[in-house]
Amino acid sequence: MRITQGMLSSNMLNNLSNSYSKMGNYLEQLSTGKKINRPSDDPVIAMKGMNYRSQVIEVEQFQRNTTEVHTWMDSSDAALDKATKALQKMRELAVQASNGTYDPKQRESIMKEVEQLKEHMIDIANTNVNGKFIFNGTKTDTKPIKVDEETGNLSYVQDGSPVMIEVSSGTKLQANVAGSEVFSEDLFTKVNDFIDALDRSDQTDIENSIGTLDGSIDKIINARADLGARMNRLELIEDRLSSQQISAKSMMSKNEDIDYEKVITKLIAQESVHRAALSAGSRIIQPTLLDFLR
């Protein structure tokens, strides 16, 4: 086989071009920190990376969902705490007003305080968080309790549907407390009966109101206990999601991220090879006759 000067030059240029390509690839890896920068670089790594990234995105979405559930639960717990205190204050006033030494005038003063507490309870039942009425089930755009401005009568538009939010794969958690149970029409009927008994200064009915208020307080306490159990479960789910996120990101990093020490070593080695190729090529490709005819 006849080897010509043109063949030597062509082969050397091809090899130099390949060497430049390898150095360019190493430089690109160092600048991006990734093993591949396009799927065609390594389809296997690219496919695995897509799967790991999907896992991370899914976990992050569940974490956003848990934040939403936390908002519901924390707001509900705070509102129920205020409602419990309001009812306990009513009970204290009922015990105070049941004293036989109290005259109608004194009970009237207590009645006015109870009426204010009732208004406070209505405000709690209509708690709005981020534009949502949290005690009206899935009808979050509607007030559960409305007050007629002229008559003062209450109307109830309460929805007891649970608000279920997916917090992990295949797991949904109820985020709300059913307002139709804790702030029911029956509750406000009992409060109105207590107010009416104070207005009539009926000691027997006032004493009976103590027991009915106790029952309402127990309902709210039970609702808070159920809410607390769900909050504890949510914390466990959050811990598991955090572990899943760390694991998925670690696997994604191992799959895609470069080992800087290895890549730098390869780049230095390739630079040495490239310089050696240039040096050897300059000696192998001898001057032609034309160089002597100039």
PDB file of C-alpha atoms in Angstrom:
ATOM      1  CA  MET A   1       0.000   0.000   0.000  1.00  0.00           C
ATOM      2  CA  ARG A   2       1.409   3.338  -1.051  1.00  0.00           C
ATOM      3  CA  ILE A   3       1.460   5.998   1.679  1.00  0.00           C
ATOM      4  CA  THR A   4       1.453   9.549   0.370  1.00  0.00           C
ATOM      5  CA  GLN A   5       2.105  12.884   1.963  1.00  0.00           C
ATOM      6  CA  GLY A   6      -1.601  13.727   1.519  1.00  0.00           C
ATOM      7  CA  MET A   7      -2.644  10.606   3.403  1.00  0.00           C
ATOM      8  CA  LEU A   8      -0.346  11.442   6.303  1.00  0.00           C
ATOM      9  CA  SER A   9      -1.682  14.980   6.468  1.00  0.00           C
ATOM     10  CA  SER A  10      -5.297  13.833   6.242  1.00  0.00           C
ATOM     11  CA  ASN A  11      -4.895  11.212   8.984  1.00  0.00           C
ATOM     12  CA  MET A  12      -3.119  13.652  11.244  1.00  0.00           C
ATOM     13  CA  LEU A  13      -5.859  16.273  10.812  1.00  0.00           C
ATOM     14  CA  ASN A  14      -8.575  13.679  11.511  1.00  0.00           C
ATOM     15  CA  ASN A  15      -6.811  12.531  14.667  1.00  0.00           C
ATOM     16  CA  LEU A  16      -6.292  16.109  15.809  1.00  0.00           C
ATOM     17  CA  SER A  17      -9.967  16.817  15.186  1.00  0.00           C
ATOM     18  CA  ASN A  18     -10.938  13.806  17.333  1.00  0.00           C
ATOM     19  CA  SER A  19      -8.571  14.979  20.037  1.00  0.00           C
ATOM     20  CA  TYR A  20     -10.137  18.451  19.994  1.00  0.00           C
ATOM     21  CA  SER A  21     -13.580  16.832  20.232  1.00  0.00           C
ATOM     22  CA  LYS A  22     -12.602  14.832  23.311  1.00  0.00           C
ATOM     23  CA  MET A  23     -11.099  17.889  25.023  1.00  0.00           C
ATOM     24  CA  GLY A  24     -14.197  19.876  24.154  1.00  0.00           C
ATOM     25  CA  ASN A  25     -16.388  17.164  25.708  1.00  0.00           C
ATOM     26  CA  TYR A  26     -14.337  17.174  28.931  1.00  0.00           C
ATOM     27  CA  LEU A  27     -14.448  20.976  29.101  1.00  0.00           C
ATOM     28  CA  GLU A  28     -18.215  20.931  28.607  1.00  0.00           C
ATOM     29  CA  GLN A  29     -18.594  18.371  31.413  1.00  0.00           C
ATOM     30  CA  LEU A  30     -16.491  20.523  33.733  1.00  0.00           C
ATOM     31  CA  SER A  31     -18.464  23.676  32.941  1.00  0.00           C
ATOM     32  CA  THR A  32     -21.890  22.020  33.417  1.00  0.00           C
ATOM     33  CA  GLY A  33     -21.007  19.451  36.071  1.00  0.00           C
ATOM     34  CA  LYS A  34     -22.990  16.820  34.145  1.00  0.00           C
ATOM     35  CA  LYS A  35     -21.899  13.603  32.449  1.00  0.00           C
ATOM     36  CA  ILE A  36     -24.187  14.288  29.505  1.00  0.00           C
ATOM     37  CA  ASN A  37     -25.631  17.510  28.110  1.00  0.00           C
ATOM     38  CA  ARG A  38     -27.912  15.990  25.501  1.00  0.00           C
ATOM     39  CA  PRO A  39     -29.703  12.605  25.325  1.00  0.00           C
ATOM     40  CA  SER A  40     -27.568  11.469  22.398  1.00  0.00           C
ATOM     41  CA  ASP A  41     -24.443  11.612  24.600  1.00  0.00           C
ATOM     42  CA  ASP A  42     -25.641   8.545  26.546  1.00  0.00           C
ATOM     43  CA  PRO A  43     -29.281   7.405  26.109  1.00  0.00           C
ATOM     44  CA  VAL A  44     -29.105   5.057  29.124  1.00  0.00           C
ATOM     45  CA  ILE A  45     -28.047   7.820  31.519  1.00  0.00           C
ATOM     46  CA  ALA A  46     -30.639  10.119  29.956  1.00  0.00           C
ATOM     47  CA  MET A  47     -33.487   7.620  30.525  1.00  0.00           C
ATOM     48  CA  LYS A  48     -32.448   6.935  34.105  1.00  0.00           C
ATOM     49  CA  GLY A  49     -32.158  10.674  34.712  1.00  0.00           C
ATOM     50  CA  MET A  50     -35.711  11.232  33.485  1.00  0.00           C
ATOM     51  CA  ASN A  51     -37.014   8.579  35.890  1.00  0.00           C
ATOM     52  CA  TYR A  52     -35.113   9.996  38.876  1.00  0.00           C
ATOM     53  CA  ARG A  53     -36.181  13.543  38.010  1.00  0.00           C
ATOM     54  CA  SER A  54     -39.822  12.412  37.803  1.00  0.00           C
ATOM     55  CA  GLN A  55     -39.505  10.940  41.298  1.00  0.00           C
ATOM     56  CA  VAL A  56     -38.071  14.197  42.656  1.00  0.00           C
ATOM     57  CA  ILE A  57     -40.827  16.268  41.015  1.00  0.00           C
ATOM     58  CA  GLU A  58     -43.495  13.931  42.418  1.00  0.00           C
ATOM     59  CA  VAL A  59     -42.082  14.163  45.947  1.00  0.00           C
ATOM     60  CA  GLU A  60     -41.841  17.959  45.715  1.00  0.00           C
ATOM     61  CA  GLN A  61     -45.497  18.121  44.656  1.00  0.00           C
ATOM     62  CA  PHE A  62     -46.502  15.978  47.644  1.00  0.00           C
ATOM     63  CA  GLN A  63     -44.478  18.292  49.899  1.00  0.00           C
ATOM     64  CA  ARG A  64     -46.416  21.270  48.534  1.00  0.00           C
ATOM     65  CA  ASN A  65     -49.614  19.350  49.246  1.00  0.00           C
ATOM     66  CA  THR A  66     -48.537  18.716  52.843  1.00  0.00           C
ATOM     67  CA  THR A  67     -47.902  22.448  53.231  1.00  0.00           C
ATOM     68  CA  GLU A  68     -51.473  23.086  52.072  1.00  0.00           C
ATOM     69  CA  VAL A  69     -52.781  20.512  54.555  1.00  0.00           C
ATOM     70  CA  HIS A  70     -50.730  22.134  57.317  1.00  0.00           C
ATOM     71  CA  THR A  71     -52.348  25.483  56.534  1.00  0.00           C
ATOM     72  CA  TRP A  72     -55.821  23.960  56.851  1.00  0.00           C
ATOM     73  CA  MET A  73     -55.020  22.041  60.024  1.00  0.00           C
ATOM     74  CA  ASP A  74     -53.130  24.799  61.837  1.00  0.00           C
ATOM     75  CA  SER A  75     -55.821  27.346  61.043  1.00  0.00           C
ATOM     76  CA  SER A  76     -58.574  24.933  62.091  1.00  0.00           C
ATOM     77  CA  ASP A  77     -56.815  24.075  65.358  1.00  0.00           C
ATOM     78  CA  ALA A  78     -56.322  27.756  66.220  1.00  0.00           C
ATOM     79  CA  ALA A  79     -59.986  28.506  65.449  1.00  0.00           C
ATOM     80  CA  LEU A  80     -61.218  25.557  67.524  1.00  0.00           C
ATOM     81  CA  ASP A  81     -59.039  26.703  70.417  1.00  0.00           C
ATOM     82  CA  LYS A  82     -60.712  30.117  70.325  1.00  0.00           C
ATOM     83  CA  ALA A  83     -64.148  28.494  70.067  1.00  0.00           C
ATOM     84  CA  THR A  84     -63.413  26.320  73.109  1.00  0.00           C
ATOM     85  CA  LYS A  85     -62.382  29.368  75.123  1.00  0.00           C
ATOM     86  CA  ALA A  86     -65.523  31.248  74.052  1.00  0.00           C
ATOM     87  CA  LEU A  87     -67.790  28.361  75.137  1.00  0.00           C
ATOM     88  CA  GLN A  88     -65.904  27.947  78.395  1.00  0.00           C
ATOM     89  CA  LYS A  89     -66.438  31.653  79.076  1.00  0.00           C
ATOM     90  CA  MET A  90     -70.163  31.179  78.359  1.00  0.00           C
ATOM     91  CA  ARG A  91     -70.236  28.307  80.829  1.00  0.00           C
ATOM     92  CA  GLU A  92     -68.555  30.441  83.469  1.00  0.00           C
ATOM     93  CA  LEU A  93     -71.173  33.109  82.893  1.00  0.00           C
ATOM     94  CA  ALA A  94     -73.917  30.471  83.109  1.00  0.00           C
ATOM     95  CA  VAL A  95     -72.579  29.295  86.472  1.00  0.00           C
ATOM     96  CA  GLN A  96     -72.341  32.911  87.593  1.00  0.00           C
ATOM     97  CA  ALA A  97     -75.855  33.769  86.445  1.00  0.00           C
ATOM     98  CA  SER A  98     -77.314  30.631  88.064  1.00  0.00           C
ATOM     99  CA  ASN A  99     -76.575  32.185  91.433  1.00  0.00           C
ATOM    100  CA  GLY A 100     -79.916  32.864  93.123  1.00  0.00           C
ATOM    101  CA  THR A 101     -78.727  36.205  94.442  1.00  0.00           C
ATOM    102  CA  TYR A 102     -78.438  37.664  90.920  1.00  0.00           C
ATOM    103  CA  ASP A 103     -81.232  40.013  89.952  1.00  0.00           C
ATOM    104  CA  PRO A 104     -82.636  40.507  86.396  1.00  0.00           C
ATOM    105  CA  LYS A 105     -80.465  43.591  85.854  1.00  0.00           C
ATOM    106  CA  GLN A 106     -77.265  41.690  86.553  1.00  0.00           C
ATOM    107  CA  ARG A 107     -78.362  38.829  84.319  1.00  0.00           C
ATOM    108  CA  GLU A 108     -79.096  41.313  81.556  1.00  0.00           C
ATOM    109  CA  SER A 109     -75.474  42.473  81.713  1.00  0.00           C
ATOM    110  CA  ILE A 110     -74.350  38.867  81.441  1.00  0.00           C
ATOM    111  CA  MET A 111     -76.729  38.357  78.511  1.00  0.00           C
ATOM    112  CA  LYS A 112     -75.065  41.187  76.588  1.00  0.00           C
ATOM    113  CA  GLU A 113     -71.666  39.589  77.120  1.00  0.00           C
ATOM    114  CA  VAL A 114     -72.993  36.215  75.944  1.00  0.00           C
ATOM    115  CA  GLU A 115     -74.427  37.863  72.815  1.00  0.00           C
ATOM    116  CA  GLN A 116     -70.963  39.217  72.003  1.00  0.00           C
ATOM    117  CA  LEU A 117     -69.472  35.771  72.538  1.00  0.00           C
ATOM    118  CA  LYS A 118     -72.094  34.372  70.173  1.00  0.00           C
ATOM    119  CA  GLU A 119     -71.030  36.891  67.503  1.00  0.00           C
ATOM    120  CA  HIS A 120     -67.442  35.824  68.127  1.00  0.00           C
ATOM    121  CA  MET A 121     -68.427  32.177  67.595  1.00  0.00           C
ATOM    122  CA  ILE A 122     -70.073  33.079  64.276  1.00  0.00           C
ATOM    123  CA  ASP A 123     -66.874  34.831  63.162  1.00  0.00           C
ATOM    124  CA  ILE A 124     -64.864  31.725  64.082  1.00  0.00           C
ATOM    125  CA  ALA A 125     -67.265  29.487  62.138  1.00  0.00           C
ATOM    126  CA  ASN A 126     -66.743  31.774  59.133  1.00  0.00           C
ATOM    127  CA  THR A 127     -62.951  31.697  59.393  1.00  0.00           C
ATOM    128  CA  ASN A 128     -61.442  32.528  56.014  1.00  0.00           C
ATOM    129  CA  VAL A 129     -57.879  31.517  55.156  1.00  0.00           C
ATOM    130  CA  ASN A 130     -56.373  32.475  51.797  1.00  0.00           C
ATOM    131  CA  GLY A 131     -59.848  33.156  50.417  1.00  0.00           C
ATOM    132  CA  LYS A 132     -61.289  29.846  51.629  1.00  0.00           C
ATOM    133  CA  PHE A 133     -63.900  29.252  54.323  1.00  0.00           C
ATOM    134  CA  ILE A 134     -62.209  26.338  56.078  1.00  0.00           C
ATOM    135  CA  PHE A 135     -65.290  25.153  58.002  1.00  0.00           C
ATOM    136  CA  ASN A 136     -67.548  24.669  54.991  1.00  0.00           C
ATOM    137  CA  GLY A 137     -66.277  21.444  53.473  1.00  0.00           C
ATOM    138  CA  THR A 138     -65.642  21.644  49.755  1.00  0.00           C
ATOM    139  CA  LYS A 139     -67.806  24.767  49.390  1.00  0.00           C
ATOM    140  CA  THR A 140     -64.913  26.974  50.366  1.00  0.00           C
ATOM    141  CA  ASP A 141     -66.286  30.012  48.532  1.00  0.00           C
ATOM    142  CA  THR A 142     -69.456  30.203  50.644  1.00  0.00           C
ATOM    143  CA  LYS A 143     -69.912  31.378  54.230  1.00  0.00           C
ATOM    144  CA  PRO A 144     -71.240  28.490  56.318  1.00  0.00           C
ATOM    145  CA  ILE A 145     -73.239  30.832  58.562  1.00  0.00           C
ATOM    146  CA  LYS A 146     -74.918  34.007  57.371  1.00  0.00           C
ATOM    147  CA  VAL A 147     -76.512  36.680  59.560  1.00  0.00           C
ATOM    148  CA  ASP A 148     -79.577  38.619  58.422  1.00  0.00           C
ATOM    149  CA  GLU A 149     -78.629  42.250  59.055  1.00  0.00           C
ATOM    150  CA  GLU A 150     -82.225  43.292  59.724  1.00  0.00           C
ATOM    151  CA  THR A 151     -83.526  40.463  61.897  1.00  0.00           C
ATOM    152  CA  GLY A 152     -80.262  39.026  63.193  1.00  0.00           C
ATOM    153  CA  ASN A 153     -81.459  35.525  62.286  1.00  0.00           C
ATOM    154  CA  LEU A 154     -78.895  32.943  61.246  1.00  0.00           C
ATOM    155  CA  SER A 155     -79.024  30.917  58.052  1.00  0.00           C
ATOM    156  CA  TYR A 156     -76.851  27.843  57.572  1.00  0.00           C
ATOM    157  CA  VAL A 157     -75.210  26.864  54.274  1.00  0.00           C
ATOM    158  CA  GLN A 158     -72.993  24.184  55.748  1.00  0.00           C
ATOM    159  CA  ASP A 159     -71.286  21.458  53.753  1.00  0.00           C
ATOM    160  CA  GLY A 160     -69.892  18.523  55.705  1.00  0.00           C
ATOM    161  CA  SER A 161     -67.887  17.053  52.826  1.00  0.00           C
ATOM    162  CA  PRO A 162     -64.301  16.137  53.734  1.00  0.00           C
ATOM    163  CA  VAL A 163     -61.503  17.952  51.915  1.00  0.00           C
ATOM    164  CA  MET A 164     -59.157  15.127  50.884  1.00  0.00           C
ATOM    165  CA  ILE A 165     -55.638  16.011  49.706  1.00  0.00           C
ATOM    166  CA  GLU A 166     -53.130  13.477  48.400  1.00  0.00           C
ATOM    167  CA  VAL A 167     -49.985  13.728  50.537  1.00  0.00           C
ATOM    168  CA  SER A 168     -48.123  10.685  49.203  1.00  0.00           C
ATOM    169  CA  SER A 169     -48.594   8.117  46.480  1.00  0.00           C
ATOM    170  CA  GLY A 170     -52.008   6.528  47.062  1.00  0.00           C
ATOM    171  CA  THR A 171     -52.494   8.284  50.438  1.00  0.00           C
ATOM    172  CA  LYS A 172     -55.060  11.026  50.952  1.00  0.00           C
ATOM    173  CA  LEU A 173     -55.544  12.902  54.207  1.00  0.00           C
ATOM    174  CA  GLN A 174     -58.567  14.879  55.357  1.00  0.00           C
ATOM    175  CA  ALA A 175     -57.423  18.469  55.771  1.00  0.00           C
ATOM    176  CA  ASN A 176     -60.538  20.067  57.205  1.00  0.00           C
ATOM    177  CA  VAL A 177     -62.779  19.854  60.249  1.00  0.00           C
ATOM    178  CA  ALA A 178     -66.485  19.500  59.475  1.00  0.00           C
ATOM    179  CA  GLY A 179     -67.985  22.818  60.526  1.00  0.00           C
ATOM    180  CA  SER A 180     -71.458  21.293  60.376  1.00  0.00           C
ATOM    181  CA  GLU A 181     -70.476  19.205  63.415  1.00  0.00           C
ATOM    182  CA  VAL A 182     -68.676  21.710  65.644  1.00  0.00           C
ATOM    183  CA  PHE A 183     -70.523  24.876  64.596  1.00  0.00           C
ATOM    184  CA  SER A 184     -73.879  23.243  63.984  1.00  0.00           C
ATOM    185  CA  GLU A 185     -77.310  24.809  64.063  1.00  0.00           C
ATOM    186  CA  ASP A 186     -77.883  22.851  67.281  1.00  0.00           C
ATOM    187  CA  LEU A 187     -74.949  24.660  68.947  1.00  0.00           C
ATOM    188  CA  PHE A 188     -76.291  28.113  68.195  1.00  0.00           C
ATOM    189  CA  THR A 189     -79.802  27.017  69.186  1.00  0.00           C
ATOM    190  CA  LYS A 190     -78.437  26.113  72.624  1.00  0.00           C
ATOM    191  CA  VAL A 191     -76.631  29.463  72.847  1.00  0.00           C
ATOM    192  CA  ASN A 192     -79.840  31.268  71.878  1.00  0.00           C
ATOM    193  CA  ASP A 193     -81.754  29.317  74.526  1.00  0.00           C
ATOM    194  CA  PHE A 194     -79.163  30.408  77.089  1.00  0.00           C
ATOM    195  CA  ILE A 195     -79.543  34.040  75.994  1.00  0.00           C
ATOM    196  CA  ASP A 196     -83.347  33.742  76.167  1.00  0.00           C
ATOM    197  CA  ALA A 197     -83.111  32.260  79.681  1.00  0.00           C
ATOM    198  CA  LEU A 198     -80.947  35.204  80.759  1.00  0.00           C
ATOM    199  CA  ASP A 199     -83.402  37.616  79.175  1.00  0.00           C
ATOM    200  CA  ARG A 200     -86.261  36.020  81.150  1.00  0.00           C
ATOM    201  CA  SER A 201     -84.031  35.668  84.228  1.00  0.00           C
ATOM    202  CA  ASP A 202     -85.162  32.041  84.445  1.00  0.00           C
ATOM    203  CA  GLN A 203     -82.763  30.434  86.899  1.00  0.00           C
ATOM    204  CA  THR A 204     -83.829  26.852  86.106  1.00  0.00           C
ATOM    205  CA  ASP A 205     -83.204  27.246  82.386  1.00  0.00           C
ATOM    206  CA  ILE A 206     -79.925  29.034  83.084  1.00  0.00           C
ATOM    207  CA  GLU A 207     -78.781  26.054  85.198  1.00  0.00           C
ATOM    208  CA  ASN A 208     -79.826  23.660  82.398  1.00  0.00           C
ATOM    209  CA  SER A 209     -77.712  25.667  79.958  1.00  0.00           C
ATOM    210  CA  ILE A 210     -74.593  24.672  81.897  1.00  0.00           C
ATOM    211  CA  GLY A 211     -75.035  21.022  80.875  1.00  0.00           C
ATOM    212  CA  THR A 212     -75.827  21.837  77.241  1.00  0.00           C
ATOM    213  CA  LEU A 213     -72.745  24.072  76.999  1.00  0.00           C
ATOM    214  CA  ASP A 214     -70.653  21.257  78.470  1.00  0.00           C
ATOM    215  CA  GLY A 215     -71.861  18.985  75.675  1.00  0.00           C
ATOM    216  CA  SER A 216     -70.885  21.569  73.026  1.00  0.00           C
ATOM    217  CA  ILE A 217     -67.437  21.995  74.585  1.00  0.00           C
ATOM    218  CA  ASP A 218     -66.932  18.222  74.531  1.00  0.00           C
ATOM    219  CA  LYS A 219     -67.785  18.111  70.812  1.00  0.00           C
ATOM    220  CA  ILE A 220     -65.132  20.701  69.994  1.00  0.00           C
ATOM    221  CA  ILE A 221     -62.563  18.959  72.202  1.00  0.00           C
ATOM    222  CA  ASN A 222     -63.265  15.658  70.423  1.00  0.00           C
ATOM    223  CA  ALA A 223     -62.912  17.378  67.049  1.00  0.00           C
ATOM    224  CA  ARG A 224     -59.548  18.810  68.122  1.00  0.00           C
ATOM    225  CA  ALA A 225     -58.410  15.390  69.301  1.00  0.00           C
ATOM    226  CA  ASP A 226     -59.259  13.889  65.905  1.00  0.00           C
ATOM    227  CA  LEU A 227     -57.500  16.789  64.190  1.00  0.00           C
ATOM    228  CA  GLY A 228     -54.441  16.297  66.385  1.00  0.00           C
ATOM    229  CA  ALA A 229     -54.234  12.630  65.404  1.00  0.00           C
ATOM    230  CA  ARG A 230     -54.274  13.599  61.726  1.00  0.00           C
ATOM    231  CA  MET A 231     -51.608  16.260  62.338  1.00  0.00           C
ATOM    232  CA  ASN A 232     -49.360  13.633  63.916  1.00  0.00           C
ATOM    233  CA  ARG A 233     -49.836  11.355  60.923  1.00  0.00           C
ATOM    234  CA  LEU A 234     -49.029  14.257  58.601  1.00  0.00           C
ATOM    235  CA  GLU A 235     -45.711  14.794  60.389  1.00  0.00           C
ATOM    236  CA  LEU A 236     -44.803  11.140  59.855  1.00  0.00           C
ATOM    237  CA  ILE A 237     -45.655  11.440  56.163  1.00  0.00           C
ATOM    238  CA  GLU A 238     -43.521  14.594  55.890  1.00  0.00           C
ATOM    239  CA  ASP A 239     -40.545  12.758  57.394  1.00  0.00           C
ATOM    240  CA  ARG A 240     -40.978   9.935  54.876  1.00  0.00           C
ATOM    241  CA  LEU A 241     -41.240  12.389  51.969  1.00  0.00           C
ATOM    242  CA  SER A 242     -38.071  14.133  53.123  1.00  0.00           C
ATOM    243  CA  SER A 243     -36.218  10.791  53.133  1.00  0.00           C
ATOM    244  CA  GLN A 244     -37.585   9.935  49.682  1.00  0.00           C
ATOM    245  CA  GLN A 245     -36.493  13.313  48.334  1.00  0.00           C
ATOM    246  CA  ILE A 246     -32.941  12.903  49.661  1.00  0.00           C
ATOM    247  CA  SER A 247     -32.730   9.377  48.233  1.00  0.00           C
ATOM    248  CA  ALA A 248     -34.075  10.380  44.803  1.00  0.00           C
ATOM    249  CA  LYS A 249     -31.756  13.400  44.542  1.00  0.00           C
ATOM    250  CA  SER A 250     -28.783  11.273  45.599  1.00  0.00           C
ATOM    251  CA  MET A 251     -29.524   8.674  42.912  1.00  0.00           C
ATOM    252  CA  MET A 252     -30.042  11.411  40.321  1.00  0.00           C
ATOM    253  CA  SER A 253     -26.716  12.993  41.274  1.00  0.00           C
ATOM    254  CA  LYS A 254     -24.847   9.684  41.041  1.00  0.00           C
ATOM    255  CA  ASN A 255     -26.391   9.072  37.640  1.00  0.00           C
ATOM    256  CA  GLU A 256     -25.802  12.498  36.083  1.00  0.00           C
ATOM    257  CA  ASP A 257     -23.115  14.417  37.971  1.00  0.00           C
ATOM    258  CA  ILE A 258     -19.467  14.039  37.054  1.00  0.00           C
ATOM    259  CA  ASP A 259     -16.557  13.111  39.289  1.00  0.00           C
ATOM    260  CA  TYR A 260     -14.496  16.298  38.931  1.00  0.00           C
ATOM    261  CA  GLU A 261     -11.208  14.633  39.836  1.00  0.00           C
ATOM    262  CA  LYS A 262     -11.635  11.962  37.149  1.00  0.00           C
ATOM    263  CA  VAL A 263     -12.701  14.429  34.449  1.00  0.00           C
ATOM    264  CA  ILE A 264      -9.818  16.825  35.230  1.00  0.00           C
ATOM    265  CA  THR A 265      -7.377  13.911  35.092  1.00  0.00           C
ATOM    266  CA  LYS A 266      -8.790  12.788  31.739  1.00  0.00           C
ATOM    267  CA  LEU A 267      -8.598  16.352  30.375  1.00  0.00           C
ATOM    268  CA  ILE A 268      -4.945  16.742  31.413  1.00  0.00           C
ATOM    269  CA  ALA A 269      -4.126  13.348  29.894  1.00  0.00           C
ATOM    270  CA  GLN A 270      -5.883  14.270  26.660  1.00  0.00           C
ATOM    271  CA  GLU A 271      -4.020  17.582  26.502  1.00  0.00           C
ATOM    272  CA  SER A 272      -0.716  15.682  26.817  1.00  0.00           C
ATOM    273  CA  VAL A 273      -1.735  13.280  24.062  1.00  0.00           C
ATOM    274  CA  HIS A 274      -2.793  16.216  21.888  1.00  0.00           C
ATOM    275  CA  ARG A 275       0.497  18.034  22.351  1.00  0.00           C
ATOM    276  CA  ALA A 276       2.416  14.824  21.600  1.00  0.00           C
ATOM    277  CA  ALA A 277       0.373  14.328  18.425  1.00  0.00           C
ATOM    278  CA  LEU A 278       1.136  17.879  17.287  1.00  0.00           C
ATOM    279  CA  SER A 279       4.828  17.418  17.975  1.00  0.00           C
ATOM    280  CA  ALA A 280       4.991  14.055  16.206  1.00  0.00           C
ATOM    281  CA  GLY A 281       2.982  15.308  13.267  1.00  0.00           C
ATOM    282  CA  SER A 282       5.282  18.256  12.739  1.00  0.00           C
ATOM    283  CA  ARG A 283       8.254  15.888  12.404  1.00  0.00           C
ATOM    284  CA  ILE A 284       6.565  13.185  10.292  1.00  0.00           C
ATOM    285  CA  ILE A 285       5.139  15.538   7.687  1.00  0.00           C
ATOM    286  CA  GLN A 286       8.374  16.549   5.899  1.00  0.00           C
ATOM    287  CA  PRO A 287       8.700  19.635   3.744  1.00  0.00           C
ATOM    288  CA  THR A 288       7.775  19.160   0.094  1.00  0.00           C
ATOM    289  CA  LEU A 289       9.741  20.109  -3.041  1.00  0.00           C
ATOM    290  CA  LEU A 290       7.734  23.310  -3.303  1.00  0.00           C
ATOM    291  CA  ASP A 291       9.183  24.516  -0.024  1.00  0.00           C
ATOM    292  CA  PHE A 292      12.651  24.439  -1.642  1.00  0.00           C
ATOM    293  CA  LEU A 293      11.523  26.133  -4.853  1.00  0.00           C
ATOM    294  CA  ARG A 294      10.330  29.313  -3.153  1.00  0.00           C
TER     295      ARG A 294
END
